[in-house]
PDB file of C-alpha atoms in Angstrom:
ATOM      1  CA  MET A   1     -28.072 -49.692-102.220  1.00 30.00           C
ATOM      2  CA  THR A   2     -30.471 -47.302-100.474  1.00 29.00           C
ATOM      3  CA  GLU A   3     -31.621 -50.043 -98.130  1.00 31.00           C
ATOM      4  CA  THR A   4     -28.055 -50.878 -97.108  1.00 31.00           C
ATOM      5  CA  ILE A   5     -27.207 -47.241 -96.443  1.00 31.00           C
ATOM      6  CA  THR A   6     -30.342 -46.739 -94.370  1.00 31.00           C
ATOM      7  CA  LYS A   7     -29.522 -49.720 -92.167  1.00 31.00           C
ATOM      8  CA  THR A   8     -25.835 -48.820 -91.759  1.00 39.00           C
ATOM      9  CA  LYS A   9     -25.776 -45.252 -90.533  1.00 49.00           C
ATOM     10  CA  ALA A  10     -22.545 -45.731 -88.606  1.00 52.00           C
ATOM     11  CA  PHE A  11     -19.217 -45.811 -90.397  1.00 50.00           C
ATOM     12  CA  ALA A  12     -18.143 -49.337 -91.273  1.00 46.00           C
ATOM     13  CA  SER A  13     -15.002 -48.981 -89.156  1.00 50.00           C
ATOM     14  CA  GLN A  14     -16.983 -48.212 -85.992  1.00 49.00           C
ATOM     15  CA  GLY A  15     -17.867 -51.879 -85.657  1.00 48.00           C
ATOM     16  CA  ASP A  16     -14.301 -53.068 -86.280  1.00 56.00           C
ATOM     17  CA  MET A  17     -12.952 -53.713 -82.788  1.00 55.00           C
ATOM     18  CA  GLU A  18     -10.848 -56.826 -83.468  1.00 73.00           C
ATOM     19  CA  GLU A  19      -7.110 -56.481 -82.874  1.00 78.00           C
ATOM     20  CA  LYS A  20      -5.011 -56.935 -85.989  1.00 76.00           C
ATOM     21  CA  THR A  21      -1.976 -59.168 -86.424  1.00 89.00           C
ATOM     22  CA  ILE A  22       1.240 -57.148 -86.591  1.00 93.00           C
ATOM     23  CA  SER A  23       3.999 -57.851 -89.108  1.00 95.00           C
ATOM     24  CA  PHE A  24       7.468 -56.312 -89.025  1.00 97.00           C
ATOM     25  CA  THR A  25       8.989 -56.803 -92.454  1.00 97.00           C
ATOM     26  CA  GLN A  26      12.488 -55.951 -93.644  1.00 98.00           C
ATOM     27  CA  VAL A  27      12.326 -53.993 -96.909  1.00 98.00           C
ATOM     28  CA  GLY A  28      16.042 -53.206 -97.178  1.00 98.00           C
ATOM     29  CA  GLU A  29      19.178 -53.214 -95.064  1.00 98.00           C
ATOM     30  CA  GLY A  30      18.208 -51.474 -91.819  1.00 98.00           C
ATOM     31  CA  LEU A  31      14.746 -50.657 -93.222  1.00 98.00           C
ATOM     32  CA  TYR A  32      11.471 -52.071 -91.904  1.00 98.00           C
ATOM     33  CA  ALA A  33       7.716 -51.773 -92.370  1.00 98.00           C
ATOM     34  CA  PHE A  34       5.378 -52.172 -89.387  1.00 98.00           C
ATOM     35  CA  THR A  35       2.056 -53.357 -90.823  1.00 96.00           C
ATOM     36  CA  ALA A  36      -1.186 -54.657 -89.325  1.00 91.00           C
ATOM     37  CA  GLU A  37      -3.715 -56.084 -91.778  1.00 84.00           C
ATOM     38  CA  GLY A  38      -4.775 -52.801 -93.359  1.00 85.00           C
ATOM     39  CA  ASP A  39      -4.334 -50.585 -90.300  1.00 94.00           C
ATOM     40  CA  PRO A  40      -1.994 -47.579 -90.684  1.00 96.00           C
ATOM     41  CA  ASN A  41       1.609 -48.596 -91.343  1.00 98.00           C
ATOM     42  CA  THR A  42       4.805 -47.195 -89.822  1.00 98.00           C
ATOM     43  CA  GLY A  43       8.280 -47.199 -91.368  1.00 98.00           C
ATOM     44  CA  VAL A  44      11.609 -47.643 -89.596  1.00 98.00           C
ATOM     45  CA  ILE A  45      14.947 -46.380 -90.948  1.00 99.00           C
ATOM     46  CA  ILE A  46      18.041 -47.367 -88.969  1.00 98.00           C
ATOM     47  CA  GLY A  47      21.117 -45.213 -89.477  1.00 98.00           C
ATOM     48  CA  ASP A  48      24.654 -45.459 -88.149  1.00 96.00           C
ATOM     49  CA  GLU A  49      23.834 -43.527 -84.994  1.00 94.00           C
ATOM     50  CA  SER A  50      20.063 -43.311 -84.616  1.00 98.00           C
ATOM     51  CA  VAL A  51      16.630 -44.283 -85.945  1.00 98.00           C
ATOM     52  CA  MET A  52      14.036 -42.399 -88.014  1.00 99.00           C
ATOM     53  CA  ILE A  53      10.377 -43.346 -87.688  1.00 98.00           C
ATOM     54  CA  VAL A  54       7.928 -42.680 -90.532  1.00 98.00           C
ATOM     55  CA  GLU A  55       4.349 -42.168 -89.227  1.00 98.00           C
ATOM     56  CA  ALA A  56       3.580 -42.054 -85.524  1.00 98.00           C
ATOM     57  CA  GLN A  57       0.350 -44.117 -85.256  1.00 97.00           C
ATOM     58  CA  ALA A  58      -2.870 -42.820 -83.691  1.00 97.00           C
ATOM     59  CA  THR A  59      -1.941 -43.028 -80.002  1.00 97.00           C
ATOM     60  CA  PRO A  60       1.090 -43.498 -77.758  1.00 97.00           C
ATOM     61  CA  ARG A  61      -0.329 -46.961 -76.981  1.00 97.00           C
ATOM     62  CA  LEU A  62       0.002 -48.017 -80.617  1.00 97.00           C
ATOM     63  CA  ALA A  63       3.336 -46.229 -80.955  1.00 98.00           C
ATOM     64  CA  ARG A  64       4.733 -48.410 -78.174  1.00 97.00           C
ATOM     65  CA  LYS A  65       3.937 -51.475 -80.284  1.00 97.00           C
ATOM     66  CA  VAL A  66       6.130 -49.989 -82.997  1.00 98.00           C
ATOM     67  CA  ILE A  67       8.867 -49.268 -80.471  1.00 98.00           C
ATOM     68  CA  GLU A  68       8.777 -52.894 -79.279  1.00 98.00           C
ATOM     69  CA  CYS A  69       9.461 -54.005 -82.841  1.00 98.00           C
ATOM     70  CA  VAL A  70      12.234 -51.445 -83.243  1.00 98.00           C
ATOM     71  CA  ARG A  71      13.889 -52.670 -80.064  1.00 98.00           C
ATOM     72  CA  SER A  72      13.869 -56.215 -81.445  1.00 98.00           C
ATOM     73  CA  VAL A  73      16.378 -55.131 -84.112  1.00 98.00           C
ATOM     74  CA  THR A  74      18.303 -52.152 -82.645  1.00 98.00           C
ATOM     75  CA  ASP A  75      18.999 -50.285 -79.431  1.00 98.00           C
ATOM     76  CA  LYS A  76      19.900 -47.028 -81.196  1.00 98.00           C
ATOM     77  CA  PRO A  77      17.940 -43.958 -80.059  1.00 98.00           C
ATOM     78  CA  ILE A  78      14.987 -42.651 -82.047  1.00 98.00           C
ATOM     79  CA  SER A  79      16.077 -39.205 -83.203  1.00 98.00           C
ATOM     80  CA  HIS A  80      13.667 -38.295 -86.026  1.00 98.00           C
ATOM     81  CA  LEU A  81       9.961 -38.721 -86.708  1.00 99.00           C
ATOM     82  CA  VAL A  82       8.647 -37.958 -90.191  1.00 99.00           C
ATOM     83  CA  LEU A  83       4.904 -37.487 -90.685  1.00 98.00           C
ATOM     84  CA  THR A  84       3.792 -37.800 -94.299  1.00 98.00           C
ATOM     85  CA  HIS A  85       0.604 -35.795 -93.703  1.00 98.00           C
ATOM     86  CA  TYR A  86      -1.604 -34.385 -90.960  1.00 98.00           C
ATOM     87  CA  HIS A  87      -4.264 -37.056 -90.373  1.00 97.00           C
ATOM     88  CA  ALA A  88      -4.877 -37.940 -86.732  1.00 96.00           C
ATOM     89  CA  VAL A  89      -4.386 -41.696 -87.140  1.00 96.00           C
ATOM     90  CA  ARG A  90      -0.875 -40.940 -88.406  1.00 97.00           C
ATOM     91  CA  VAL A  91       0.371 -38.293 -86.014  1.00 98.00           C
ATOM     92  CA  LEU A  92      -1.180 -38.361 -82.538  1.00 98.00           C
ATOM     93  CA  GLY A  93       1.092 -41.092 -81.156  1.00 98.00           C
ATOM     94  CA  ALA A  94       4.155 -38.889 -81.674  1.00 98.00           C
ATOM     95  CA  SER A  95       4.899 -38.187 -78.011  1.00 98.00           C
ATOM     96  CA  ALA A  96       5.824 -41.831 -77.314  1.00 98.00           C
ATOM     97  CA  TYR A  97       8.946 -41.750 -79.485  1.00 98.00           C
ATOM     98  CA  GLY A  98      10.737 -38.884 -77.767  1.00 98.00           C
ATOM     99  CA  ALA A  99      12.255 -37.809 -81.100  1.00 98.00           C
ATOM    100  CA  ARG A 100      14.164 -34.532 -81.058  1.00 98.00           C
ATOM    101  CA  GLU A 101      12.930 -33.678 -84.573  1.00 98.00           C
ATOM    102  CA  ILE A 102       9.397 -34.029 -85.947  1.00 98.00           C
ATOM    103  CA  ILE A 103       9.278 -33.322 -89.683  1.00 98.00           C
ATOM    104  CA  MET A 104       6.338 -32.406 -91.951  1.00 98.00           C
ATOM    105  CA  SER A 105       5.950 -30.538 -95.194  1.00 98.00           C
ATOM    106  CA  ASP A 106       5.055 -26.862 -94.883  1.00 98.00           C
ATOM    107  CA  THR A 107       1.629 -27.609 -96.315  1.00 98.00           C
ATOM    108  CA  ALA A 108       0.959 -30.446 -93.881  1.00 98.00           C
ATOM    109  CA  ALA A 109       2.052 -28.231 -90.983  1.00 98.00           C
ATOM    110  CA  ALA A 110      -0.381 -25.534 -92.113  1.00 98.00           C
ATOM    111  CA  MET A 111      -3.167 -28.117 -92.347  1.00 98.00           C
ATOM    112  CA  VAL A 112      -2.601 -29.101 -88.713  1.00 98.00           C
ATOM    113  CA  GLU A 113      -3.476 -25.531 -87.761  1.00 98.00           C
ATOM    114  CA  GLU A 114      -6.292 -25.214 -90.284  1.00 96.00           C
ATOM    115  CA  ARG A 115      -8.111 -28.503 -89.661  1.00 96.00           C
ATOM    116  CA  GLY A 116      -6.117 -30.705 -87.301  1.00 96.00           C
ATOM    117  CA  GLN A 117      -8.567 -30.555 -84.398  1.00 95.00           C
ATOM    118  CA  GLU A 118     -11.570 -31.189 -86.641  1.00 93.00           C
ATOM    119  CA  ASP A 119      -9.775 -34.168 -88.187  1.00 93.00           C
ATOM    120  CA  TRP A 120      -8.952 -35.546 -84.742  1.00 93.00           C
ATOM    121  CA  ASP A 121     -12.567 -35.220 -83.618  1.00 90.00           C
ATOM    122  CA  SER A 122     -13.838 -36.816 -86.818  1.00 88.00           C
ATOM    123  CA  GLU A 123     -11.376 -39.720 -86.903  1.00 89.00           C
ATOM    124  CA  PHE A 124     -11.914 -40.391 -83.192  1.00 90.00           C
ATOM    125  CA  GLY A 125     -15.543 -41.084 -84.010  1.00 84.00           C
ATOM    126  CA  ARG A 126     -14.773 -43.141 -87.105  1.00 83.00           C
ATOM    127  CA  PHE A 127     -12.040 -45.417 -85.682  1.00 83.00           C
ATOM    128  CA  PRO A 128     -12.733 -46.239 -82.008  1.00 88.00           C
ATOM    129  CA  ARG A 129     -10.317 -49.203 -81.940  1.00 89.00           C
ATOM    130  CA  LEU A 130      -7.366 -47.145 -83.148  1.00 92.00           C
ATOM    131  CA  PHE A 131      -7.982 -44.565 -80.424  1.00 92.00           C
ATOM    132  CA  LEU A 132      -8.024 -46.903 -77.439  1.00 92.00           C
ATOM    133  CA  GLY A 133      -5.802 -45.207 -74.876  1.00 93.00           C
ATOM    134  CA  HIS A 134      -6.480 -41.773 -76.353  1.00 95.00           C
ATOM    135  CA  GLU A 135      -6.264 -40.233 -72.868  1.00 96.00           C
ATOM    136  CA  GLU A 136      -2.458 -40.216 -73.228  1.00 97.00           C
ATOM    137  CA  ILE A 137      -2.467 -37.974 -76.306  1.00 97.00           C
ATOM    138  CA  PRO A 138      -1.064 -34.619 -75.133  1.00 97.00           C
ATOM    139  CA  GLY A 139      -2.600 -32.556 -77.949  1.00 97.00           C
ATOM    140  CA  LEU A 140      -2.152 -31.815 -81.618  1.00 98.00           C
ATOM    141  CA  THR A 141       1.169 -32.929 -83.081  1.00 98.00           C
ATOM    142  CA  ARG A 142       3.143 -30.066 -84.587  1.00 98.00           C
ATOM    143  CA  PRO A 143       6.482 -30.318 -86.392  1.00 98.00           C
ATOM    144  CA  THR A 144       9.773 -28.977 -85.114  1.00 98.00           C
ATOM    145  CA  THR A 145      11.008 -28.778 -88.728  1.00 98.00           C
ATOM    146  CA  SER A 146       9.168 -28.320 -92.021  1.00 98.00           C
ATOM    147  CA  PHE A 147      10.164 -28.080 -95.676  1.00 98.00           C
ATOM    148  CA  SER A 148       8.653 -26.827 -98.932  1.00 98.00           C
ATOM    149  CA  ASP A 149       9.768 -29.236-101.669  1.00 97.00           C
ATOM    150  CA  ARG A 150      12.481 -31.450-100.194  1.00 98.00           C
ATOM    151  CA  MET A 151      15.035 -31.814 -97.432  1.00 98.00           C
ATOM    152  CA  THR A 152      17.808 -34.276 -96.593  1.00 98.00           C
ATOM    153  CA  VAL A 153      18.602 -35.832 -93.232  1.00 98.00           C
ATOM    154  CA  TYR A 154      21.765 -37.782 -92.479  1.00 98.00           C
ATOM    155  CA  LEU A 155      21.507 -40.548 -89.912  1.00 98.00           C
ATOM    156  CA  GLY A 156      25.271 -40.807 -89.586  1.00 96.00           C
ATOM    157  CA  LYS A 157      26.361 -41.751 -93.107  1.00 96.00           C
ATOM    158  CA  ARG A 158      22.903 -42.863 -94.216  1.00 98.00           C
ATOM    159  CA  ARG A 159      21.179 -40.264 -96.378  1.00 98.00           C
ATOM    160  CA  VAL A 160      17.388 -39.896 -96.242  1.00 98.00           C
ATOM    161  CA  ASP A 161      15.561 -37.619 -98.695  1.00 99.00           C
ATOM    162  CA  ILE A 162      12.146 -36.306 -97.673  1.00 98.00           C
ATOM    163  CA  MET A 163      10.169 -34.891-100.599  1.00 98.00           C
ATOM    164  CA  HIS A 164       6.839 -33.507-101.705  1.00 98.00           C
ATOM    165  CA  LEU A 165       6.216 -35.053-105.144  1.00 98.00           C
ATOM    166  CA  GLY A 166       2.714 -33.683-105.661  1.00 98.00           C
ATOM    167  CA  ARG A 167      -0.782 -33.665-104.225  1.00 98.00           C
ATOM    168  CA  ALA A 168      -2.573 -36.994-103.810  1.00 98.00           C
ATOM    169  CA  HIS A 169      -3.990 -38.305-100.512  1.00 98.00           C
ATOM    170  CA  THR A 170      -3.729 -34.722 -99.174  1.00 98.00           C
ATOM    171  CA  ALA A 171      -2.257 -31.472-100.437  1.00 98.00           C
ATOM    172  CA  GLY A 172       0.855 -31.845 -98.276  1.00 98.00           C
ATOM    173  CA  ASP A 173       1.925 -35.469 -98.790  1.00 98.00           C
ATOM    174  CA  ALA A 174       5.577 -36.347 -98.239  1.00 98.00           C
ATOM    175  CA  VAL A 175       7.515 -39.419 -99.349  1.00 98.00           C
ATOM    176  CA  ILE A 176      10.755 -40.680 -97.821  1.00 99.00           C
ATOM    177  CA  TRP A 177      13.485 -42.050-100.108  1.00 99.00           C
ATOM    178  CA  VAL A 178      16.480 -44.042 -98.895  1.00 98.00           C
ATOM    179  CA  PRO A 179      18.854 -43.974-101.887  1.00 98.00           C
ATOM    180  CA  ASP A 180      21.434 -46.493-100.677  1.00 98.00           C
ATOM    181  CA  GLN A 181      18.739 -49.205-100.767  1.00 98.00           C
ATOM    182  CA  GLU A 182      16.396 -47.597-103.342  1.00 98.00           C
ATOM    183  CA  VAL A 183      13.460 -47.953-100.956  1.00 98.00           C
ATOM    184  CA  MET A 184      10.568 -45.507-100.616  1.00 98.00           C
ATOM    185  CA  PHE A 185       8.097 -44.918 -97.785  1.00 98.00           C
ATOM    186  CA  THR A 186       5.058 -43.455 -99.551  1.00 98.00           C
ATOM    187  CA  GLY A 187       2.489 -42.836 -96.838  1.00 98.00           C
ATOM    188  CA  ASP A 188      -1.077 -43.071 -98.116  1.00 98.00           C
ATOM    189  CA  ILE A 189      -0.225 -42.058-101.673  1.00 98.00           C
ATOM    190  CA  VAL A 190       0.180 -45.807-102.290  1.00 98.00           C
ATOM    191  CA  GLU A 191      -1.914 -48.563-100.705  1.00 98.00           C
ATOM    192  CA  TYR A 192      -1.793 -52.319-101.144  1.00 97.00           C
ATOM    193  CA  HIS A 193      -5.038 -54.312-101.045  1.00 96.00           C
ATOM    194  CA  SER A 194      -6.491 -51.484 -98.995  1.00 96.00           C
ATOM    195  CA  ALA A 195      -8.861 -48.765-100.124  1.00 97.00           C
ATOM    196  CA  CYS A 196      -7.424 -45.313-100.621  1.00 98.00           C
ATOM    197  CA  TYR A 197      -9.040 -42.750 -98.339  1.00 97.00           C
ATOM    198  CA  CYS A 198      -9.735 -39.874-100.732  1.00 98.00           C
ATOM    199  CA  GLY A 199     -11.874 -37.653 -98.511  1.00 97.00           C
ATOM    200  CA  ASP A 200      -9.126 -35.005 -98.376  1.00 98.00           C
ATOM    201  CA  GLY A 201      -7.551 -35.978-101.685  1.00 98.00           C
ATOM    202  CA  HIS A 202      -6.838 -34.523-105.091  1.00 98.00           C
ATOM    203  CA  PHE A 203      -7.986 -36.961-107.759  1.00 98.00           C
ATOM    204  CA  GLY A 204      -6.696 -34.903-110.669  1.00 98.00           C
ATOM    205  CA  ASP A 205      -3.133 -34.780-109.305  1.00 98.00           C
ATOM    206  CA  TRP A 206      -2.887 -38.265-107.795  1.00 98.00           C
ATOM    207  CA  PRO A 207      -1.914 -40.171-111.009  1.00 98.00           C
ATOM    208  CA  GLU A 208       0.958 -37.782-111.748  1.00 98.00           C
ATOM    209  CA  THR A 209       2.221 -38.098-108.186  1.00 98.00           C
ATOM    210  CA  LEU A 210       2.186 -41.886-108.553  1.00 98.00           C
ATOM    211  CA  ALA A 211       4.150 -41.505-111.790  1.00 98.00           C
ATOM    212  CA  ASN A 212       6.682 -39.338-109.942  1.00 98.00           C
ATOM    213  CA  ILE A 213       7.126 -42.148-107.415  1.00 98.00           C
ATOM    214  CA  ALA A 214       7.494 -44.738-110.187  1.00 98.00           C
ATOM    215  CA  ALA A 215      10.227 -42.614-111.805  1.00 98.00           C
ATOM    216  CA  PHE A 216      12.507 -43.425-108.850  1.00 98.00           C
ATOM    217  CA  GLU A 217      12.215 -47.120-109.795  1.00 98.00           C
ATOM    218  CA  PRO A 218      12.058 -48.202-106.138  1.00 98.00           C
ATOM    219  CA  LYS A 219      13.131 -51.742-105.343  1.00 98.00           C
ATOM    220  CA  ALA A 220      10.709 -51.779-102.423  1.00 98.00           C
ATOM    221  CA  ILE A 221       7.865 -49.634-101.102  1.00 98.00           C
ATOM    222  CA  ALA A 222       6.380 -49.396 -97.633  1.00 98.00           C
ATOM    223  CA  PRO A 223       2.824 -48.214 -98.421  1.00 98.00           C
ATOM    224  CA  GLY A 224       0.411 -46.393 -96.162  1.00 98.00           C
ATOM    225  CA  ARG A 225      -1.688 -49.491 -95.555  1.00 97.00           C
ATOM    226  CA  GLY A 226      -1.246 -53.108 -96.517  1.00 95.00           C
ATOM    227  CA  ASP A 227       1.747 -55.404 -96.841  1.00 95.00           C
ATOM    228  CA  ALA A 228       5.251 -54.213 -97.596  1.00 97.00           C
ATOM    229  CA  LEU A 229       6.113 -54.438-101.292  1.00 97.00           C
ATOM    230  CA  VAL A 230       9.486 -55.911-102.195  1.00 98.00           C
ATOM    231  CA  GLY A 231      10.605 -56.429-105.783  1.00 98.00           C
ATOM    232  CA  ASP A 232       9.787 -54.811-109.121  1.00 97.00           C
ATOM    233  CA  ALA A 233       6.634 -56.825-109.719  1.00 98.00           C
ATOM    234  CA  ALA A 234       5.090 -56.074-106.308  1.00 98.00           C
ATOM    235  CA  VAL A 235       5.934 -52.375-106.549  1.00 98.00           C
ATOM    236  CA  ALA A 236       4.486 -52.066-110.052  1.00 98.00           C
ATOM    237  CA  ALA A 237       1.309 -53.934-109.067  1.00 97.00           C
ATOM    238  CA  ALA A 238       0.710 -51.660-106.063  1.00 98.00           C
ATOM    239  CA  LEU A 239       1.263 -48.493-108.091  1.00 98.00           C
ATOM    240  CA  GLU A 240      -1.137 -49.677-110.788  1.00 98.00           C
ATOM    241  CA  SER A 241      -3.828 -50.894-108.378  1.00 98.00           C
ATOM    242  CA  THR A 242      -3.685 -47.571-106.514  1.00 98.00           C
ATOM    243  CA  ALA A 243      -3.995 -45.657-109.778  1.00 98.00           C
ATOM    244  CA  ASP A 244      -6.894 -47.883-110.799  1.00 98.00           C
ATOM    245  CA  PHE A 245      -8.662 -47.293-107.490  1.00 98.00           C
ATOM    246  CA  VAL A 246      -8.351 -43.508-107.798  1.00 98.00           C
ATOM    247  CA  ARG A 247      -9.404 -43.543-111.458  1.00 98.00           C
ATOM    248  CA  SER A 248     -12.320 -45.916-110.882  1.00 98.00           C
ATOM    249  CA  THR A 249     -13.615 -43.716-108.065  1.00 98.00           C
ATOM    250  CA  TYR A 250     -13.350 -40.376-109.844  1.00 98.00           C
ATOM    251  CA  LYS A 251     -14.350 -41.074-113.451  1.00 98.00           C
ATOM    252  CA  PRO A 252     -17.908 -42.275-112.698  1.00 98.00           C
ATOM    253  CA  VAL A 253     -18.494 -39.234-110.498  1.00 98.00           C
ATOM    254  CA  GLU A 254     -17.101 -36.922-113.171  1.00 98.00           C
ATOM    255  CA  ARG A 255     -19.614 -38.322-115.664  1.00 98.00           C
ATOM    256  CA  VAL A 256     -22.509 -37.918-113.217  1.00 98.00           C
ATOM    257  CA  VAL A 257     -21.572 -34.299-112.470  1.00 98.00           C
ATOM    258  CA  ALA A 258     -21.197 -33.505-116.173  1.00 98.00           C
ATOM    259  CA  ARG A 259     -24.871 -34.342-116.717  1.00 98.00           C
ATOM    260  CA  GLY A 260     -26.026 -32.542-113.546  1.00 98.00           C
ATOM    261  CA  GLY A 261     -26.573 -35.655-111.469  1.00 97.00           C
ATOM    262  CA  SER A 262     -26.915 -35.881-107.684  1.00 95.00           C
ATOM    263  CA  LEU A 263     -24.529 -37.128-105.002  1.00 95.00           C
ATOM    264  CA  LYS A 264     -26.732 -40.220-104.646  1.00 95.00           C
ATOM    265  CA  GLU A 265     -26.349 -40.923-108.365  1.00 97.00           C
ATOM    266  CA  ALA A 266     -22.587 -40.507-108.002  1.00 97.00           C
ATOM    267  CA  TRP A 267     -22.602 -43.014-105.126  1.00 97.00           C
ATOM    268  CA  ASP A 268     -24.476 -45.568-107.229  1.00 97.00           C
ATOM    269  CA  ALA A 269     -22.114 -45.053-110.164  1.00 98.00           C
ATOM    270  CA  VAL A 270     -19.011 -45.548-108.008  1.00 98.00           C
ATOM    271  CA  ARG A 271     -20.423 -48.679-106.409  1.00 97.00           C
ATOM    272  CA  ALA A 272     -21.164 -50.132-109.829  1.00 98.00           C
ATOM    273  CA  GLU A 273     -17.585 -49.471-110.957  1.00 98.00           C
ATOM    274  CA  CYS A 274     -15.634 -50.206-107.769  1.00 98.00           C
ATOM    275  CA  ASP A 275     -17.503 -52.966-105.927  1.00 98.00           C
ATOM    276  CA  PRO A 276     -16.524 -55.731-108.384  1.00 98.00           C
ATOM    277  CA  LYS A 277     -12.833 -54.811-108.116  1.00 97.00           C
ATOM    278  CA  PHE A 278     -12.301 -53.514-104.601  1.00 98.00           C
ATOM    279  CA  ALA A 279     -15.073 -54.733-102.289  1.00 97.00           C
ATOM    280  CA  ASP A 280     -12.659 -57.045-100.439  1.00 96.00           C
ATOM    281  CA  TYR A 281     -10.088 -54.308 -99.802  1.00 97.00           C
ATOM    282  CA  ALA A 282      -9.435 -53.224 -96.219  1.00 94.00           C
ATOM    283  CA  ILE A 283     -11.516 -50.197 -95.082  1.00 94.00           C
ATOM    284  CA  TYR A 284     -13.332 -50.117 -98.439  1.00 96.00           C
ATOM    285  CA  GLU A 285     -16.809 -49.597 -97.008  1.00 94.00           C
ATOM    286  CA  HIS A 286     -15.521 -47.044 -94.546  1.00 91.00           C
ATOM    287  CA  CYS A 287     -13.786 -44.936 -97.197  1.00 94.00           C
ATOM    288  CA  LEU A 288     -16.482 -45.049 -99.851  1.00 96.00           C
ATOM    289  CA  PRO A 289     -18.836 -42.291 -98.633  1.00 94.00           C
ATOM    290  CA  PHE A 290     -15.967 -39.853 -98.059  1.00 94.00           C
ATOM    291  CA  ASN A 291     -14.385 -40.732-101.392  1.00 97.00           C
ATOM    292  CA  VAL A 292     -17.617 -40.131-103.283  1.00 97.00           C
ATOM    293  CA  GLY A 293     -18.226 -36.880-101.400  1.00 96.00           C
ATOM    294  CA  ARG A 294     -14.782 -35.526-102.236  1.00 97.00           C
ATOM    295  CA  ALA A 295     -14.935 -36.711-105.870  1.00 98.00           C
ATOM    296  CA  TYR A 296     -18.299 -34.990-106.262  1.00 97.00           C
ATOM    297  CA  ASP A 297     -16.841 -31.738-104.945  1.00 97.00           C
ATOM    298  CA  GLU A 298     -13.722 -31.914-107.110  1.00 98.00           C
ATOM    299  CA  ALA A 299     -15.746 -32.684-110.232  1.00 98.00           C
ATOM    300  CA  ARG A 300     -17.760 -29.522-109.498  1.00 98.00           C
ATOM    301  CA  GLY A 301     -14.567 -27.454-109.353  1.00 98.00           C
ATOM    302  CA  ILE A 302     -13.947 -27.348-105.576  1.00 98.00           C
ATOM    303  CA  ASP A 303     -10.155 -27.586-105.428  1.00 98.00           C
ATOM    304  CA  THR A 304      -9.588 -27.431-101.670  1.00 97.00           C
ATOM    305  CA  PRO A 305     -11.237 -30.312 -99.798  1.00 97.00           C
ATOM    306  CA  ARG A 306     -13.869 -29.173 -97.350  1.00 95.00           C
ATOM    307  CA  VAL A 307     -13.275 -29.903 -93.677  1.00 94.00           C
ATOM    308  CA  TRP A 308     -15.115 -32.978 -92.421  1.00 88.00           C
ATOM    309  CA  THR A 309     -17.258 -32.395 -89.322  1.00 80.00           C
ATOM    310  CA  ALA A 310     -19.883 -34.473 -87.546  1.00 73.00           C
ATOM    311  CA  GLU A 311     -22.585 -32.222 -89.000  1.00 78.00           C
ATOM    312  CA  ARG A 312     -21.246 -32.642 -92.517  1.00 83.00           C
ATOM    313  CA  ASP A 313     -21.034 -36.408 -92.032  1.00 76.00           C
ATOM    314  CA  GLN A 314     -24.724 -36.563 -91.107  1.00 77.00           C
ATOM    315  CA  GLN A 315     -25.721 -34.429 -94.078  1.00 82.00           C
ATOM    316  CA  MET A 316     -23.718 -36.707 -96.359  1.00 82.00           C
ATOM    317  CA  TRP A 317     -25.602 -39.760 -95.075  1.00 77.00           C
ATOM    318  CA  ALA A 318     -28.899 -38.021 -95.711  1.00 80.00           C
ATOM    319  CA  ASP A 319     -27.869 -37.073 -99.256  1.00 82.00           C
ATOM    320  CA  LEU A 320     -26.671 -40.603-100.014  1.00 81.00           C
ATOM    321  CA  GLN A 321     -30.051 -41.949 -98.979  1.00 72.00           C
ATOM    322  CA  GLY A 322     -31.543 -39.791-101.707  1.00 65.00           C
TER     323      GLY A 322
END
């Protein structure tokens, strides 16, 4: 694969400038998933009096596409915005919604301060299409409300539980559970036919967090990327494929590190394991270098993911070329 890496020094997503087809799928009564062929998803929860949005999108421009879909089913005001984690492609469109409350976990809120600007700068370079119209972004998105383990919001009579069930995609991941319909919005802890981005992840904790989600026995899941999942079979398949992706990425790297191997050797081992199963997944090629880099660190005992910067990206490419 050295030849391929040498020829493709830009991230795979930098050449992806084609607009995606939007779907707006009902996953329960008054519950919807805004999806777009592997681009970041957004959830919609309609209560008696107002609407909660889950994930803001990368820019106000993209957020307005969500709002158009919301307005096709309700004219109730948008009162709450829940952000499952701190990544720029999830949070920087927040200003478009005009929500009076923006909710994150305490850990996610701290990560905005610790690495939010660096993440914005990095993702801006990686995903040019998602950041069209970036001039409207007023700055970093910070919560008005945060929580440690869980909190409950009532949209009129509709109860919404917002919980941290464990580390996975990031240290501060939140899930949103709507008990009256037994539907969960998982953020990027769960993906469907889309690669998991693990560059800021915790491989060792991820399987247990997935098991904690499965324990709720959700009838439907709106994942972070990919189609909405309705029904026991679809939910179970997505949970298992996500677990398989995380396991198949980490275990080869763990074996390489155990024998003192290099990052390049880890890359080759992951490709051998993952390409046959996941090569056709959305953003697979984009995620792979970051996933291998983070897995290599975690296998060497680095618990807190290092901050990605342009300089670190370039060094990673050089190391992967051997």
